[in-house]
PDB file of C-alpha atoms in Angstrom:
ATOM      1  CA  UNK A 210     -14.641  -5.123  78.609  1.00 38.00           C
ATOM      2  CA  UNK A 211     -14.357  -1.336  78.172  1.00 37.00           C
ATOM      3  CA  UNK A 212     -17.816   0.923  77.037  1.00 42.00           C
ATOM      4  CA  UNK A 213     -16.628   2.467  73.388  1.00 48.00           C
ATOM      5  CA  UNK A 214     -19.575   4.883  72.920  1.00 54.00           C
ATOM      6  CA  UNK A 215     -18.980   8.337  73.769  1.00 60.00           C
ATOM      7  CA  UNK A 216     -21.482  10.572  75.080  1.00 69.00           C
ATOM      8  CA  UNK A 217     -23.395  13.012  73.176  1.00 86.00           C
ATOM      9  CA  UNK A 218     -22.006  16.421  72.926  1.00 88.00           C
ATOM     10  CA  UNK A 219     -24.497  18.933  74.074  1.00 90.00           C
ATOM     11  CA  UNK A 220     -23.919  22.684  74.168  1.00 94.00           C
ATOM     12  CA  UNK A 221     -26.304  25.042  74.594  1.00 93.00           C
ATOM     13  CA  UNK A 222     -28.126  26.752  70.976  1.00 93.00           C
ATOM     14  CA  UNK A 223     -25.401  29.960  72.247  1.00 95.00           C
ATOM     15  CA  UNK A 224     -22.939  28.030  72.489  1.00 96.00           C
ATOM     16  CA  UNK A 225     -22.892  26.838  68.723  1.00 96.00           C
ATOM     17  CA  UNK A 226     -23.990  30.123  67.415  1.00 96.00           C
ATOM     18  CA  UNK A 227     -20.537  31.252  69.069  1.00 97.00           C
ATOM     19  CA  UNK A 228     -18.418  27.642  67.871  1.00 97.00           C
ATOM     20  CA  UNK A 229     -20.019  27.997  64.421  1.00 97.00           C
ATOM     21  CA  UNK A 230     -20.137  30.629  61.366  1.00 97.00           C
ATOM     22  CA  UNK A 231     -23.774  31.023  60.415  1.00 97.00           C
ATOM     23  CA  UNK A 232     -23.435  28.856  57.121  1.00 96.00           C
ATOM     24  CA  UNK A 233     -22.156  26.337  59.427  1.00 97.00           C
ATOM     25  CA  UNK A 234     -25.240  26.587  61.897  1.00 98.00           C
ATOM     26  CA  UNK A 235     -27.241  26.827  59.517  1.00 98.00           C
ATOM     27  CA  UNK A 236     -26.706  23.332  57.949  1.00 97.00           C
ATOM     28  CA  UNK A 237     -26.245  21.615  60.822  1.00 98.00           C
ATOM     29  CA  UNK A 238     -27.733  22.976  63.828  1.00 97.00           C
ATOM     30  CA  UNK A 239     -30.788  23.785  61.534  1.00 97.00           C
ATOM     31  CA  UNK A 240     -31.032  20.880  59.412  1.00 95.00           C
ATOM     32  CA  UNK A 241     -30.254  23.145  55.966  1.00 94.00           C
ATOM     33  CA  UNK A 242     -28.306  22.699  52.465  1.00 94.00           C
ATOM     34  CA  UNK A 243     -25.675  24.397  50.781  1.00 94.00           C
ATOM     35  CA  UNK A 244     -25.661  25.509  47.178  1.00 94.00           C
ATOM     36  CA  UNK A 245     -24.493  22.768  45.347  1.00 91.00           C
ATOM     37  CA  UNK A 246     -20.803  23.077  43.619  1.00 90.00           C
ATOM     38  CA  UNK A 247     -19.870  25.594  46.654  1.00 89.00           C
ATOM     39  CA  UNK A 248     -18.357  22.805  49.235  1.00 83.00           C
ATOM     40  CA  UNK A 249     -15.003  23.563  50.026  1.00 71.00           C
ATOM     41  CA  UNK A 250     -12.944  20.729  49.776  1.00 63.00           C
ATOM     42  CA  UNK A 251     -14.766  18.994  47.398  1.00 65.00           C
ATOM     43  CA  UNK A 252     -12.214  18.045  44.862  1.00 70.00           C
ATOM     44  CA  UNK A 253     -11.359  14.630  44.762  1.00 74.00           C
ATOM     45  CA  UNK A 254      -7.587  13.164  44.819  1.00 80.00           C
ATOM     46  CA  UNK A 255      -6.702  15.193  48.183  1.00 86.00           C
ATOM     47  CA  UNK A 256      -6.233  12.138  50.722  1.00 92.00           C
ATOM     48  CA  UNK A 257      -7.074  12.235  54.395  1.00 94.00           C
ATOM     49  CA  UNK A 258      -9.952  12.328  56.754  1.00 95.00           C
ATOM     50  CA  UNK A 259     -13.314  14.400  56.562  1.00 96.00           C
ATOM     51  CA  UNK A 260     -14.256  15.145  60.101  1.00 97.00           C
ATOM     52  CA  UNK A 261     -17.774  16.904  62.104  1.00 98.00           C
ATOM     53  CA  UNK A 262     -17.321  20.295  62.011  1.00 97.00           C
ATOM     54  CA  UNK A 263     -19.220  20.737  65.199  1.00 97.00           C
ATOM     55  CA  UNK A 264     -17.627  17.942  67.887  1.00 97.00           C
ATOM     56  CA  UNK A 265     -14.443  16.480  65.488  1.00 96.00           C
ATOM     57  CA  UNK A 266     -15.302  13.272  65.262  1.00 97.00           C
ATOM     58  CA  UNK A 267     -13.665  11.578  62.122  1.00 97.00           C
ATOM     59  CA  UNK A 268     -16.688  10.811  59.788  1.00 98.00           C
ATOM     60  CA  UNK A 269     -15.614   9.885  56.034  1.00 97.00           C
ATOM     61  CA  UNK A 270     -12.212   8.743  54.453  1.00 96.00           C
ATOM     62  CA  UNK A 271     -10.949   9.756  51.283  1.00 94.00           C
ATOM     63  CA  UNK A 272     -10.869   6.469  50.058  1.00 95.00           C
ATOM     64  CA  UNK A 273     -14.369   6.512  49.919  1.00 96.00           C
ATOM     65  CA  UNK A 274     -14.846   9.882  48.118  1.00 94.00           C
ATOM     66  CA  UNK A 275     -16.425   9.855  44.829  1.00 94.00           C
ATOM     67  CA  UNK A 276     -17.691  12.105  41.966  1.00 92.00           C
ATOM     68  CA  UNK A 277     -21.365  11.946  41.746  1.00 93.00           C
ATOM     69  CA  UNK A 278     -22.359  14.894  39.755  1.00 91.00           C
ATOM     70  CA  UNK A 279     -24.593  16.015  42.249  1.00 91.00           C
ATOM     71  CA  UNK A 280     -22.517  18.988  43.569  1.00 90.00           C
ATOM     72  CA  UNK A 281     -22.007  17.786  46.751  1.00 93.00           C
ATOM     73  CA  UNK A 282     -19.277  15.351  48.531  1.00 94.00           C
ATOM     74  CA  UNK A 283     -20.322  12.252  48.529  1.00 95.00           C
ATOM     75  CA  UNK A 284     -18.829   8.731  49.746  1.00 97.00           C
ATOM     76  CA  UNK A 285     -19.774   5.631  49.837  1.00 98.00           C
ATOM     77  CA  UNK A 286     -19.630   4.613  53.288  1.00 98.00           C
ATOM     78  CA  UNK A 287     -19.088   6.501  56.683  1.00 98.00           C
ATOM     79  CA  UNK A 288     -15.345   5.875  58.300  1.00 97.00           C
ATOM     80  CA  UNK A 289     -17.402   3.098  60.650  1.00 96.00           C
ATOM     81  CA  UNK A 290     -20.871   2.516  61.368  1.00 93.00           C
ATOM     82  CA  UNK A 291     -21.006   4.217  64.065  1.00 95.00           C
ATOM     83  CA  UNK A 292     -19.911   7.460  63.086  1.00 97.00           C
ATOM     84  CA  UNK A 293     -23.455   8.577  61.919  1.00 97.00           C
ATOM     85  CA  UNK A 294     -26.919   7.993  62.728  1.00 97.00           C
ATOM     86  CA  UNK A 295     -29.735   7.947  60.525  1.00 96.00           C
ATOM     87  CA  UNK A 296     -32.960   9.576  60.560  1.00 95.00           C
ATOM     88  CA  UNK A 297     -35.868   9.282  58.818  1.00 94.00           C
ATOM     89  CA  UNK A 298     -37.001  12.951  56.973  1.00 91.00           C
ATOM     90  CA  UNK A 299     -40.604  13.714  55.182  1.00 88.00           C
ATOM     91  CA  UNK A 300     -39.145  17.527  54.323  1.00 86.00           C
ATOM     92  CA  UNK A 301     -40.004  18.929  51.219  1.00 82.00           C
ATOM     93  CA  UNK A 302     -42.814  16.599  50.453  1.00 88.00           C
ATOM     94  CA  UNK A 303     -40.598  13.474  49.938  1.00 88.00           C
ATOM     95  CA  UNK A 304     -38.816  11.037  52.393  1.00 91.00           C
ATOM     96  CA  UNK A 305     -35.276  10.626  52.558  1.00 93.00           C
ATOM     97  CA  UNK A 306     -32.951   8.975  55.092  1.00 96.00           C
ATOM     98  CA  UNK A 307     -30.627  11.829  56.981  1.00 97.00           C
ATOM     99  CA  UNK A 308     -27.567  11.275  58.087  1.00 98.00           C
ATOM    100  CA  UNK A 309     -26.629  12.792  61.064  1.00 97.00           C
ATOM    101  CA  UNK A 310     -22.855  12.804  63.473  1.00 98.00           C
ATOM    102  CA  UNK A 311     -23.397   9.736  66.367  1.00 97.00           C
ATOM    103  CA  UNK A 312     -21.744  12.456  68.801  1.00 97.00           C
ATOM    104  CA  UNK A 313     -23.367  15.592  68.419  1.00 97.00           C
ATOM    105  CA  UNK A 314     -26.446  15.149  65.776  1.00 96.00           C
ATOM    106  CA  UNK A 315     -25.079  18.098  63.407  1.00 97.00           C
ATOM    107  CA  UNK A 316     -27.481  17.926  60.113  1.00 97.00           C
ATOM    108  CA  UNK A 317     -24.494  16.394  57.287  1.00 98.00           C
ATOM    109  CA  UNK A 318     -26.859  15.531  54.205  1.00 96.00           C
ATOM    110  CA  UNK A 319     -28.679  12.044  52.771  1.00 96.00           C
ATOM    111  CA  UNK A 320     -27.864   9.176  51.902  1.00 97.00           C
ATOM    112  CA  UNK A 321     -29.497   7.548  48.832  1.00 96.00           C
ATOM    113  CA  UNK A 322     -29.670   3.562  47.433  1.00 96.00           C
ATOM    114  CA  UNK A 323     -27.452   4.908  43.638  1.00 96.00           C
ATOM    115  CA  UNK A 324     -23.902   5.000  44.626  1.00 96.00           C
ATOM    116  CA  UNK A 325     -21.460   2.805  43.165  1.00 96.00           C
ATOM    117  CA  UNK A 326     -19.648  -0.348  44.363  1.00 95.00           C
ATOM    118  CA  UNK A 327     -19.123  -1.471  47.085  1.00 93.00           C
ATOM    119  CA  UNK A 328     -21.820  -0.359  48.760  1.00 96.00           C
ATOM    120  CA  UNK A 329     -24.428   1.445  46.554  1.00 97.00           C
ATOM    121  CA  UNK A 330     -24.703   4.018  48.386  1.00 97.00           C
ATOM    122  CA  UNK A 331     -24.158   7.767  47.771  1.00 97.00           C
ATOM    123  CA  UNK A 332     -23.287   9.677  51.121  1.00 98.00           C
ATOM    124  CA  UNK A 333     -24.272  13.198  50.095  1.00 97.00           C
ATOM    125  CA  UNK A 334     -23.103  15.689  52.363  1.00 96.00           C
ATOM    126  CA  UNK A 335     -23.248  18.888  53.079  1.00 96.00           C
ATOM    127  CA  UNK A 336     -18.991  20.150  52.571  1.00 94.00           C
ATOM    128  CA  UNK A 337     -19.277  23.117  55.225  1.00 95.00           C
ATOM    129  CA  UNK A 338     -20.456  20.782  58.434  1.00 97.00           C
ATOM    130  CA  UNK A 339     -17.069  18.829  57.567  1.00 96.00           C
ATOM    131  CA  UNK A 340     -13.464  19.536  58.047  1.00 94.00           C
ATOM    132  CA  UNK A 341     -10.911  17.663  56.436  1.00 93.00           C
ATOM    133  CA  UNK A 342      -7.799  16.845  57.955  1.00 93.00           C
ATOM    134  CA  UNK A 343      -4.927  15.522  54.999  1.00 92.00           C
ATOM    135  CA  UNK A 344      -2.968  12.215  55.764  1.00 91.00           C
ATOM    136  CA  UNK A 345       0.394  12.487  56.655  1.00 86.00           C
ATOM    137  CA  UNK A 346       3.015  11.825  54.072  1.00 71.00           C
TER     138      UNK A 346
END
């Protein structure tokens, strides 16, 4: 039987200063947020593949993209379980479960218990630490 897990992908803070723009670092090298309504893809209907934009590793389908209001993307579930960690986070005075990529722990957003079916919950992530790659036609 073949190992599946990859091994984390660790560069050096340089290293994704030089990789990333500093909006991009910012959010998920340094755990921030972006404004919300500024995501870029963030209208739904486009179908494909949302991946990290710090290691590539294909994080959220399309098919689980939904409008929540908030201002930020937000699915239901990640594209398996273990594309993303979670973490436990007591910023800001409250405590919220962040979601983090399994390969290279870039900051992506919360997750919260009010999504809709199936799952009930509402992936809220951060648009610039994601890249999205459209399905082929």
């Amino acid at each position: 039987m073949s190992d599946t897990k990859t091994l984390k992908v660790e560069k050096t803070e340089a290293e994704w200063r030089s990789q990333l723009t500093p909006e991009q670092y910012r959010i998920t090298r340094q755990h921030g947020t972006e404004r919300a309504f500024s995501s870029p893809d963030f209208e739904l209907g486009k179908k494909g593949t949302y991946h990290c934009v710090c290691c590539g590793k294909a994080l959220y389908s399309s098919d689980t993209k939904f409008n929540s209001g908030t201002g930020w993307p937000s699915f239901t579930q990640p594209i398996s379980p273990e594309a993303v960690d979670e973490h436990r986070d007591t910023s800001y005075g409250m405590t919220r479960v962040e979601i983090r990529c399994a390969d290279c722990d870039a900051h992506l957003g919360h997750v919260f218990p009010d999504g809709p079916a199936p799952t009930g919950l509402r992936y809220c992530m951060n648009g610039v630490a994601l890249t999205f790659e459209p399905a082929e036609a």
